[in-house]
């Protein structure tokens, strides 16, 4: 069953997953900052969030397209089993996934598929709880110029981090922005730019999934992803109100089942792997 929805050797299934029950709208490539589509992931029930983020983006002069999020709570046990690798989760992840986390990851997979179908060289993927704190259009323009100059320099650029991040091999890319490799990949998917190459690398591996999407981004070496980050940030976390709760709400309701020593071992293993692969990337000049 996994072969039907997992990675394959062809050009991917490009939004043809019948079990997800969606199709790309005809105007999927219409909302762009210059040549890039801007996708806002939004649950059907969260109209307030959509109105708020839409007003933010409209005010910033950024055209956008709503990407209907996958509601993990609405997936059947069979649908969850087709995309969630429980065995790999128990072996490699820090905690069990809850249904909203699975839906969140599938929504980001959907964004990668939309990008490949659009024909664009990159896409901007946003979640609907952001607020704009600076010249966001300039951020995207600077990144587009950089990608044109250095088409193989990065696969993904993180646009936001909760905590300060040191950038290695940082360089100015114009319009007052700096781009570099973060010393740690932020634990958030509030906003990022994804290239076609990056989308292809991700879709070659998932589904099935066994970690949250932001944690998979942190394990960049498993996808051979070149992850960069931009400074200064021009987006931040906005209002968190939802009609049906957040991933964090569901996470808090699930008690940790593993002993503390197992959780510490998993965390330590990740930190060692992260530092090792970051050092290798630096040595290669990536």
PDB file of C-alpha atoms in Angstrom:
ATOM      1  CA  UNK A   1       0.000   0.000   0.000  1.00  0.00           C
ATOM      2  CA  UNK A   2       2.857   2.389   0.793  1.00  0.00           C
ATOM      3  CA  UNK A   3       4.145   2.093  -2.744  1.00  0.00           C
ATOM      4  CA  UNK A   4       0.924   3.636  -3.993  1.00  0.00           C
ATOM      5  CA  UNK A   5       1.413   6.834  -2.029  1.00  0.00           C
ATOM      6  CA  UNK A   6       5.130   6.847  -1.293  1.00  0.00           C
ATOM      7  CA  UNK A   7       8.128   7.926  -3.274  1.00  0.00           C
ATOM      8  CA  UNK A   8       8.485   6.679  -6.823  1.00  0.00           C
ATOM      9  CA  UNK A   9      11.008   6.978  -9.636  1.00  0.00           C
ATOM     10  CA  UNK A  10       8.795   8.932 -12.015  1.00  0.00           C
ATOM     11  CA  UNK A  11       7.969  12.630 -11.975  1.00  0.00           C
ATOM     12  CA  UNK A  12       5.803  12.071  -8.870  1.00  0.00           C
ATOM     13  CA  UNK A  13       2.071  11.795  -8.535  1.00  0.00           C
ATOM     14  CA  UNK A  14       1.623  15.600  -8.798  1.00  0.00           C
ATOM     15  CA  UNK A  15      -1.487  16.144  -6.791  1.00  0.00           C
ATOM     16  CA  UNK A  16      -3.195  13.027  -8.072  1.00  0.00           C
ATOM     17  CA  UNK A  17      -3.603  11.376  -4.663  1.00  0.00           C
ATOM     18  CA  UNK A  18      -7.227  10.198  -4.829  1.00  0.00           C
ATOM     19  CA  UNK A  19      -7.354   9.564  -1.100  1.00  0.00           C
ATOM     20  CA  UNK A  20      -6.674  13.230  -0.339  1.00  0.00           C
ATOM     21  CA  UNK A  21      -9.575  14.256  -2.503  1.00  0.00           C
ATOM     22  CA  UNK A  22      -8.143  17.462  -3.907  1.00  0.00           C
ATOM     23  CA  UNK A  23      -7.162  18.923  -7.241  1.00  0.00           C
ATOM     24  CA  UNK A  24      -5.078  21.933  -8.168  1.00  0.00           C
ATOM     25  CA  UNK A  25      -7.242  24.933  -9.109  1.00  0.00           C
ATOM     26  CA  UNK A  26      -6.814  26.289 -12.600  1.00  0.00           C
ATOM     27  CA  UNK A  27      -5.442  29.552 -11.214  1.00  0.00           C
ATOM     28  CA  UNK A  28      -2.734  27.797  -9.169  1.00  0.00           C
ATOM     29  CA  UNK A  29       0.007  29.861 -10.786  1.00  0.00           C
ATOM     30  CA  UNK A  30      -1.860  33.152 -10.896  1.00  0.00           C
ATOM     31  CA  UNK A  31      -0.851  34.494  -7.478  1.00  0.00           C
ATOM     32  CA  UNK A  32       2.794  35.483  -7.723  1.00  0.00           C
ATOM     33  CA  UNK A  33       5.451  37.750  -6.408  1.00  0.00           C
ATOM     34  CA  UNK A  34       7.145  38.309  -9.739  1.00  0.00           C
ATOM     35  CA  UNK A  35       7.526  34.728 -10.990  1.00  0.00           C
ATOM     36  CA  UNK A  36       6.784  32.837  -7.768  1.00  0.00           C
ATOM     37  CA  UNK A  37       3.437  31.516  -6.548  1.00  0.00           C
ATOM     38  CA  UNK A  38       2.619  32.305  -2.928  1.00  0.00           C
ATOM     39  CA  UNK A  39       0.615  29.577  -1.175  1.00  0.00           C
ATOM     40  CA  UNK A  40      -1.197  30.214   2.100  1.00  0.00           C
ATOM     41  CA  UNK A  41      -2.074  26.973   3.895  1.00  0.00           C
ATOM     42  CA  UNK A  42      -5.472  27.365   5.520  1.00  0.00           C
ATOM     43  CA  UNK A  43      -8.080  25.043   7.005  1.00  0.00           C
ATOM     44  CA  UNK A  44     -11.544  25.378   5.504  1.00  0.00           C
ATOM     45  CA  UNK A  45     -13.000  26.189   8.928  1.00  0.00           C
ATOM     46  CA  UNK A  46     -10.487  28.926   9.777  1.00  0.00           C
ATOM     47  CA  UNK A  47     -12.065  31.795   7.879  1.00  0.00           C
ATOM     48  CA  UNK A  48     -10.966  34.385  10.436  1.00  0.00           C
ATOM     49  CA  UNK A  49      -7.326  33.452  10.023  1.00  0.00           C
ATOM     50  CA  UNK A  50      -7.635  33.575   6.249  1.00  0.00           C
ATOM     51  CA  UNK A  51      -9.199  37.029   6.318  1.00  0.00           C
ATOM     52  CA  UNK A  52      -6.489  38.304   8.641  1.00  0.00           C
ATOM     53  CA  UNK A  53      -3.515  36.917   6.721  1.00  0.00           C
ATOM     54  CA  UNK A  54      -5.103  37.903   3.416  1.00  0.00           C
ATOM     55  CA  UNK A  55      -5.357  41.494   4.591  1.00  0.00           C
ATOM     56  CA  UNK A  56      -1.713  41.393   5.712  1.00  0.00           C
ATOM     57  CA  UNK A  57      -0.490  40.112   2.344  1.00  0.00           C
ATOM     58  CA  UNK A  58      -2.741  42.403   0.333  1.00  0.00           C
ATOM     59  CA  UNK A  59      -1.460  45.356   2.331  1.00  0.00           C
ATOM     60  CA  UNK A  60       2.107  44.303   1.590  1.00  0.00           C
ATOM     61  CA  UNK A  61       1.405  44.108  -2.136  1.00  0.00           C
ATOM     62  CA  UNK A  62       1.919  40.342  -2.251  1.00  0.00           C
ATOM     63  CA  UNK A  63      -0.488  38.344  -4.408  1.00  0.00           C
ATOM     64  CA  UNK A  64      -1.335  34.934  -2.997  1.00  0.00           C
ATOM     65  CA  UNK A  65      -3.366  31.758  -3.448  1.00  0.00           C
ATOM     66  CA  UNK A  66      -5.148  29.867  -0.702  1.00  0.00           C
ATOM     67  CA  UNK A  67      -4.027  26.243  -0.376  1.00  0.00           C
ATOM     68  CA  UNK A  68      -6.736  24.191   1.388  1.00  0.00           C
ATOM     69  CA  UNK A  69      -5.061  22.415   4.291  1.00  0.00           C
ATOM     70  CA  UNK A  70      -5.478  18.698   4.888  1.00  0.00           C
ATOM     71  CA  UNK A  71      -7.559  18.173   8.025  1.00  0.00           C
ATOM     72  CA  UNK A  72      -5.785  15.389   9.860  1.00  0.00           C
ATOM     73  CA  UNK A  73      -8.679  14.976  12.264  1.00  0.00           C
ATOM     74  CA  UNK A  74     -10.947  14.088   9.341  1.00  0.00           C
ATOM     75  CA  UNK A  75      -8.716  11.312   7.969  1.00  0.00           C
ATOM     76  CA  UNK A  76      -9.852   7.752   8.536  1.00  0.00           C
ATOM     77  CA  UNK A  77      -7.687   5.178  10.291  1.00  0.00           C
ATOM     78  CA  UNK A  78      -6.982   3.621   6.908  1.00  0.00           C
ATOM     79  CA  UNK A  79      -5.923   6.932   5.374  1.00  0.00           C
ATOM     80  CA  UNK A  80      -3.653   7.668   8.324  1.00  0.00           C
ATOM     81  CA  UNK A  81      -2.092   4.208   8.093  1.00  0.00           C
ATOM     82  CA  UNK A  82      -1.287   4.752   4.413  1.00  0.00           C
ATOM     83  CA  UNK A  83       0.868   7.807   5.101  1.00  0.00           C
ATOM     84  CA  UNK A  84       2.108   7.366   8.684  1.00  0.00           C
ATOM     85  CA  UNK A  85       4.969   4.936   9.304  1.00  0.00           C
ATOM     86  CA  UNK A  86       4.486   4.041  12.964  1.00  0.00           C
ATOM     87  CA  UNK A  87       7.510   1.740  13.076  1.00  0.00           C
ATOM     88  CA  UNK A  88       9.863   4.432  11.776  1.00  0.00           C
ATOM     89  CA  UNK A  89       8.278   6.920  14.158  1.00  0.00           C
ATOM     90  CA  UNK A  90       9.030   4.740  17.159  1.00  0.00           C
ATOM     91  CA  UNK A  91      12.604   4.261  15.996  1.00  0.00           C
ATOM     92  CA  UNK A  92      13.580   7.717  14.802  1.00  0.00           C
ATOM     93  CA  UNK A  93      11.119  10.347  16.047  1.00  0.00           C
ATOM     94  CA  UNK A  94      10.965  12.099  19.392  1.00  0.00           C
ATOM     95  CA  UNK A  95       7.257  11.475  19.938  1.00  0.00           C
ATOM     96  CA  UNK A  96       4.203   9.891  18.371  1.00  0.00           C
ATOM     97  CA  UNK A  97       2.443  11.983  15.736  1.00  0.00           C
ATOM     98  CA  UNK A  98      -1.089  13.184  16.377  1.00  0.00           C
ATOM     99  CA  UNK A  99      -3.597  13.487  13.533  1.00  0.00           C
ATOM    100  CA  UNK A 100      -3.261  17.293  13.179  1.00  0.00           C
ATOM    101  CA  UNK A 101       0.519  16.918  12.776  1.00  0.00           C
ATOM    102  CA  UNK A 102      -0.048  14.390  10.008  1.00  0.00           C
ATOM    103  CA  UNK A 103      -2.511  16.721   8.310  1.00  0.00           C
ATOM    104  CA  UNK A 104      -0.042  19.589   8.640  1.00  0.00           C
ATOM    105  CA  UNK A 105       2.714  17.571   6.968  1.00  0.00           C
ATOM    106  CA  UNK A 106       0.378  16.478   4.163  1.00  0.00           C
ATOM    107  CA  UNK A 107      -0.527  20.125   3.579  1.00  0.00           C
ATOM    108  CA  UNK A 108       3.140  20.996   3.077  1.00  0.00           C
ATOM    109  CA  UNK A 109       3.537  18.005   0.757  1.00  0.00           C
ATOM    110  CA  UNK A 110       0.596  19.396  -1.166  1.00  0.00           C
ATOM    111  CA  UNK A 111       2.382  22.754  -1.470  1.00  0.00           C
ATOM    112  CA  UNK A 112       5.452  21.039  -2.929  1.00  0.00           C
ATOM    113  CA  UNK A 113       3.257  19.233  -5.441  1.00  0.00           C
ATOM    114  CA  UNK A 114       1.516  22.457  -6.422  1.00  0.00           C
ATOM    115  CA  UNK A 115       4.918  24.042  -7.018  1.00  0.00           C
ATOM    116  CA  UNK A 116       6.017  21.296  -9.400  1.00  0.00           C
ATOM    117  CA  UNK A 117       2.718  21.434 -11.248  1.00  0.00           C
ATOM    118  CA  UNK A 118       2.884  25.238 -11.528  1.00  0.00           C
ATOM    119  CA  UNK A 119       6.075  25.270 -13.590  1.00  0.00           C
ATOM    120  CA  UNK A 120       7.602  27.985 -11.391  1.00  0.00           C
ATOM    121  CA  UNK A 121      11.210  27.778 -10.233  1.00  0.00           C
ATOM    122  CA  UNK A 122      10.229  28.293  -6.594  1.00  0.00           C
ATOM    123  CA  UNK A 123       7.223  28.935  -4.379  1.00  0.00           C
ATOM    124  CA  UNK A 124       6.560  30.752  -1.131  1.00  0.00           C
ATOM    125  CA  UNK A 125       4.817  28.545   1.431  1.00  0.00           C
ATOM    126  CA  UNK A 126       3.074  30.338   4.296  1.00  0.00           C
ATOM    127  CA  UNK A 127       0.898  29.280   7.197  1.00  0.00           C
ATOM    128  CA  UNK A 128      -2.135  31.367   7.991  1.00  0.00           C
ATOM    129  CA  UNK A 129      -1.119  32.556  11.467  1.00  0.00           C
ATOM    130  CA  UNK A 130       1.618  34.916  10.309  1.00  0.00           C
ATOM    131  CA  UNK A 131       1.784  38.670  10.526  1.00  0.00           C
ATOM    132  CA  UNK A 132       3.998  40.909   8.434  1.00  0.00           C
ATOM    133  CA  UNK A 133       6.546  42.992  10.317  1.00  0.00           C
ATOM    134  CA  UNK A 134       8.609  44.491   7.497  1.00  0.00           C
ATOM    135  CA  UNK A 135       8.897  44.786   3.735  1.00  0.00           C
ATOM    136  CA  UNK A 136       7.886  41.225   2.895  1.00  0.00           C
ATOM    137  CA  UNK A 137       7.675  41.909  -0.835  1.00  0.00           C
ATOM    138  CA  UNK A 138      11.292  43.097  -0.751  1.00  0.00           C
ATOM    139  CA  UNK A 139      12.289  39.877   1.038  1.00  0.00           C
ATOM    140  CA  UNK A 140      10.851  37.806  -1.771  1.00  0.00           C
ATOM    141  CA  UNK A 141      12.306  40.030  -4.484  1.00  0.00           C
ATOM    142  CA  UNK A 142      15.779  39.748  -2.965  1.00  0.00           C
ATOM    143  CA  UNK A 143      15.484  35.969  -2.778  1.00  0.00           C
ATOM    144  CA  UNK A 144      14.280  35.717  -6.350  1.00  0.00           C
ATOM    145  CA  UNK A 145      17.226  37.785  -7.556  1.00  0.00           C
ATOM    146  CA  UNK A 146      19.598  35.584  -5.561  1.00  0.00           C
ATOM    147  CA  UNK A 147      18.130  32.377  -6.972  1.00  0.00           C
ATOM    148  CA  UNK A 148      18.554  33.724 -10.496  1.00  0.00           C
ATOM    149  CA  UNK A 149      22.212  34.523  -9.789  1.00  0.00           C
ATOM    150  CA  UNK A 150      22.928  31.312  -7.865  1.00  0.00           C
ATOM    151  CA  UNK A 151      20.397  28.707  -9.031  1.00  0.00           C
ATOM    152  CA  UNK A 152      21.985  25.839  -7.085  1.00  0.00           C
ATOM    153  CA  UNK A 153      22.867  27.723  -3.895  1.00  0.00           C
ATOM    154  CA  UNK A 154      19.876  26.627  -1.837  1.00  0.00           C
ATOM    155  CA  UNK A 155      16.774  24.433  -1.897  1.00  0.00           C
ATOM    156  CA  UNK A 156      14.876  26.091   0.936  1.00  0.00           C
ATOM    157  CA  UNK A 157      15.042  29.429   2.714  1.00  0.00           C
ATOM    158  CA  UNK A 158      13.456  29.753   6.125  1.00  0.00           C
ATOM    159  CA  UNK A 159      11.766  33.123   6.585  1.00  0.00           C
ATOM    160  CA  UNK A 160      11.164  32.984  10.340  1.00  0.00           C
ATOM    161  CA  UNK A 161      12.679  31.691  13.570  1.00  0.00           C
ATOM    162  CA  UNK A 162      11.358  31.985  17.118  1.00  0.00           C
ATOM    163  CA  UNK A 163      14.884  32.424  18.488  1.00  0.00           C
ATOM    164  CA  UNK A 164      17.959  34.236  17.146  1.00  0.00           C
ATOM    165  CA  UNK A 165      19.921  32.116  14.673  1.00  0.00           C
ATOM    166  CA  UNK A 166      23.556  32.568  13.713  1.00  0.00           C
ATOM    167  CA  UNK A 167      24.154  32.459   9.963  1.00  0.00           C
ATOM    168  CA  UNK A 168      27.259  30.751   8.625  1.00  0.00           C
ATOM    169  CA  UNK A 169      28.774  31.846   5.310  1.00  0.00           C
ATOM    170  CA  UNK A 170      26.394  34.798   5.329  1.00  0.00           C
ATOM    171  CA  UNK A 171      26.391  37.164   2.384  1.00  0.00           C
ATOM    172  CA  UNK A 172      24.433  40.218   1.346  1.00  0.00           C
ATOM    173  CA  UNK A 173      21.852  39.540  -1.374  1.00  0.00           C
ATOM    174  CA  UNK A 174      20.575  43.070  -1.887  1.00  0.00           C
ATOM    175  CA  UNK A 175      17.773  45.282  -0.591  1.00  0.00           C
ATOM    176  CA  UNK A 176      19.303  45.133   2.884  1.00  0.00           C
ATOM    177  CA  UNK A 177      19.006  41.356   3.335  1.00  0.00           C
ATOM    178  CA  UNK A 178      21.572  38.720   4.265  1.00  0.00           C
ATOM    179  CA  UNK A 179      21.374  35.019   3.462  1.00  0.00           C
ATOM    180  CA  UNK A 180      23.308  32.217   5.115  1.00  0.00           C
ATOM    181  CA  UNK A 181      23.213  28.695   6.492  1.00  0.00           C
ATOM    182  CA  UNK A 182      21.613  28.643   9.961  1.00  0.00           C
ATOM    183  CA  UNK A 183      23.578  27.052  12.780  1.00  0.00           C
ATOM    184  CA  UNK A 184      20.267  25.371  13.609  1.00  0.00           C
ATOM    185  CA  UNK A 185      17.223  25.011  11.379  1.00  0.00           C
ATOM    186  CA  UNK A 186      14.236  26.710  13.057  1.00  0.00           C
ATOM    187  CA  UNK A 187      11.484  24.508  14.473  1.00  0.00           C
ATOM    188  CA  UNK A 188       8.718  26.159  12.503  1.00  0.00           C
ATOM    189  CA  UNK A 189       7.098  26.125   9.082  1.00  0.00           C
ATOM    190  CA  UNK A 190       5.452  29.538   9.391  1.00  0.00           C
ATOM    191  CA  UNK A 191       7.064  30.634   6.146  1.00  0.00           C
ATOM    192  CA  UNK A 192       9.713  29.418   3.717  1.00  0.00           C
ATOM    193  CA  UNK A 193      10.699  29.512   0.071  1.00  0.00           C
ATOM    194  CA  UNK A 194      11.046  26.154  -1.667  1.00  0.00           C
ATOM    195  CA  UNK A 195      12.719  25.592  -5.029  1.00  0.00           C
ATOM    196  CA  UNK A 196      11.726  23.008  -7.606  1.00  0.00           C
ATOM    197  CA  UNK A 197      14.847  21.018  -6.765  1.00  0.00           C
ATOM    198  CA  UNK A 198      13.937  21.138  -3.096  1.00  0.00           C
ATOM    199  CA  UNK A 199      10.382  20.010  -3.795  1.00  0.00           C
ATOM    200  CA  UNK A 200      11.643  17.095  -5.856  1.00  0.00           C
ATOM    201  CA  UNK A 201      14.010  16.027  -3.077  1.00  0.00           C
ATOM    202  CA  UNK A 202      11.233  16.138  -0.487  1.00  0.00           C
ATOM    203  CA  UNK A 203       8.690  14.326  -2.632  1.00  0.00           C
ATOM    204  CA  UNK A 204      11.214  11.603  -3.399  1.00  0.00           C
ATOM    205  CA  UNK A 205      11.120  10.694   0.308  1.00  0.00           C
ATOM    206  CA  UNK A 206       7.590  11.348   1.542  1.00  0.00           C
ATOM    207  CA  UNK A 207       5.004  10.086   2.121  1.00  0.00           C
ATOM    208  CA  UNK A 208       5.085   7.953   4.220  1.00  0.00           C
ATOM    209  CA  UNK A 209       6.021  10.256   7.094  1.00  0.00           C
ATOM    210  CA  UNK A 210       7.116   9.570  10.648  1.00  0.00           C
ATOM    211  CA  UNK A 211       8.139  12.983  12.047  1.00  0.00           C
ATOM    212  CA  UNK A 212       6.508  16.441  12.076  1.00  0.00           C
ATOM    213  CA  UNK A 213       7.294  18.467   8.972  1.00  0.00           C
ATOM    214  CA  UNK A 214       9.424  21.035  10.802  1.00  0.00           C
ATOM    215  CA  UNK A 215      11.524  18.277  12.381  1.00  0.00           C
ATOM    216  CA  UNK A 216      12.077  16.709   8.966  1.00  0.00           C
ATOM    217  CA  UNK A 217      13.338  20.085   7.747  1.00  0.00           C
ATOM    218  CA  UNK A 218      15.809  20.013  10.643  1.00  0.00           C
ATOM    219  CA  UNK A 219      17.002  16.608   9.399  1.00  0.00           C
ATOM    220  CA  UNK A 220      18.038  18.242   6.127  1.00  0.00           C
ATOM    221  CA  UNK A 221      20.739  15.667   5.387  1.00  0.00           C
ATOM    222  CA  UNK A 222      18.145  12.917   5.000  1.00  0.00           C
ATOM    223  CA  UNK A 223      16.685  14.832   2.046  1.00  0.00           C
ATOM    224  CA  UNK A 224      19.978  16.265   0.771  1.00  0.00           C
ATOM    225  CA  UNK A 225      18.424  19.705   1.268  1.00  0.00           C
ATOM    226  CA  UNK A 226      20.421  22.918   1.241  1.00  0.00           C
ATOM    227  CA  UNK A 227      18.614  24.994   3.865  1.00  0.00           C
ATOM    228  CA  UNK A 228      19.353  28.700   4.224  1.00  0.00           C
ATOM    229  CA  UNK A 229      17.842  31.504   6.263  1.00  0.00           C
ATOM    230  CA  UNK A 230      17.316  35.175   5.577  1.00  0.00           C
ATOM    231  CA  UNK A 231      17.859  38.161   7.851  1.00  0.00           C
ATOM    232  CA  UNK A 232      16.251  40.381   8.869  1.00  0.00           C
ATOM    233  CA  UNK A 233      12.931  38.602   9.215  1.00  0.00           C
ATOM    234  CA  UNK A 234       9.865  40.369   7.865  1.00  0.00           C
ATOM    235  CA  UNK A 235       7.220  37.971   9.204  1.00  0.00           C
ATOM    236  CA  UNK A 236       6.323  36.817  12.710  1.00  0.00           C
ATOM    237  CA  UNK A 237       3.720  34.739  14.512  1.00  0.00           C
ATOM    238  CA  UNK A 238       0.318  36.386  14.555  1.00  0.00           C
ATOM    239  CA  UNK A 239      -2.968  35.535  16.241  1.00  0.00           C
ATOM    240  CA  UNK A 240      -3.413  31.871  17.117  1.00  0.00           C
ATOM    241  CA  UNK A 241      -7.198  31.650  17.316  1.00  0.00           C
ATOM    242  CA  UNK A 242      -8.665  28.698  15.417  1.00  0.00           C
ATOM    243  CA  UNK A 243     -12.068  27.116  15.126  1.00  0.00           C
ATOM    244  CA  UNK A 244     -10.866  23.609  15.902  1.00  0.00           C
ATOM    245  CA  UNK A 245      -7.626  23.892  17.883  1.00  0.00           C
ATOM    246  CA  UNK A 246      -3.988  23.793  16.908  1.00  0.00           C
ATOM    247  CA  UNK A 247      -1.368  21.106  16.518  1.00  0.00           C
ATOM    248  CA  UNK A 248       0.088  22.258  19.825  1.00  0.00           C
ATOM    249  CA  UNK A 249      -3.249  21.758  21.562  1.00  0.00           C
ATOM    250  CA  UNK A 250      -3.366  18.150  20.422  1.00  0.00           C
ATOM    251  CA  UNK A 251       0.277  17.601  21.286  1.00  0.00           C
ATOM    252  CA  UNK A 252      -0.251  18.779  24.878  1.00  0.00           C
ATOM    253  CA  UNK A 253      -3.138  16.371  25.331  1.00  0.00           C
ATOM    254  CA  UNK A 254      -0.941  13.382  24.535  1.00  0.00           C
ATOM    255  CA  UNK A 255       1.245  12.296  27.423  1.00  0.00           C
ATOM    256  CA  UNK A 256       4.772  11.159  26.618  1.00  0.00           C
ATOM    257  CA  UNK A 257       4.840   7.374  26.657  1.00  0.00           C
ATOM    258  CA  UNK A 258       8.594   6.839  26.477  1.00  0.00           C
ATOM    259  CA  UNK A 259      10.932   6.956  29.482  1.00  0.00           C
ATOM    260  CA  UNK A 260      12.988  10.092  29.893  1.00  0.00           C
ATOM    261  CA  UNK A 261      16.233   8.292  29.049  1.00  0.00           C
ATOM    262  CA  UNK A 262      14.878   7.292  25.629  1.00  0.00           C
ATOM    263  CA  UNK A 263      13.782  10.845  24.868  1.00  0.00           C
ATOM    264  CA  UNK A 264      17.180  12.184  25.946  1.00  0.00           C
ATOM    265  CA  UNK A 265      18.952   9.601  23.805  1.00  0.00           C
ATOM    266  CA  UNK A 266      16.889  10.565  20.761  1.00  0.00           C
ATOM    267  CA  UNK A 267      17.598  14.242  21.318  1.00  0.00           C
ATOM    268  CA  UNK A 268      21.319  13.602  21.774  1.00  0.00           C
ATOM    269  CA  UNK A 269      21.449  11.481  18.630  1.00  0.00           C
ATOM    270  CA  UNK A 270      19.826  14.275  16.649  1.00  0.00           C
ATOM    271  CA  UNK A 271      22.228  16.921  17.942  1.00  0.00           C
ATOM    272  CA  UNK A 272      25.258  14.789  17.051  1.00  0.00           C
ATOM    273  CA  UNK A 273      23.911  14.099  13.557  1.00  0.00           C
ATOM    274  CA  UNK A 274      23.012  17.744  13.041  1.00  0.00           C
ATOM    275  CA  UNK A 275      26.454  19.020  14.005  1.00  0.00           C
ATOM    276  CA  UNK A 276      28.158  16.339  11.925  1.00  0.00           C
ATOM    277  CA  UNK A 277      26.232  17.116   8.752  1.00  0.00           C
ATOM    278  CA  UNK A 278      26.464  20.860   9.310  1.00  0.00           C
ATOM    279  CA  UNK A 279      30.255  20.519   9.532  1.00  0.00           C
ATOM    280  CA  UNK A 280      30.291  18.441   6.347  1.00  0.00           C
ATOM    281  CA  UNK A 281      28.235  21.071   4.544  1.00  0.00           C
ATOM    282  CA  UNK A 282      30.612  23.802   5.691  1.00  0.00           C
ATOM    283  CA  UNK A 283      33.603  21.789   4.499  1.00  0.00           C
ATOM    284  CA  UNK A 284      32.016  21.477   1.068  1.00  0.00           C
ATOM    285  CA  UNK A 285      31.236  25.187   0.988  1.00  0.00           C
ATOM    286  CA  UNK A 286      27.496  24.542   0.898  1.00  0.00           C
TER     287      UNK A 286
END
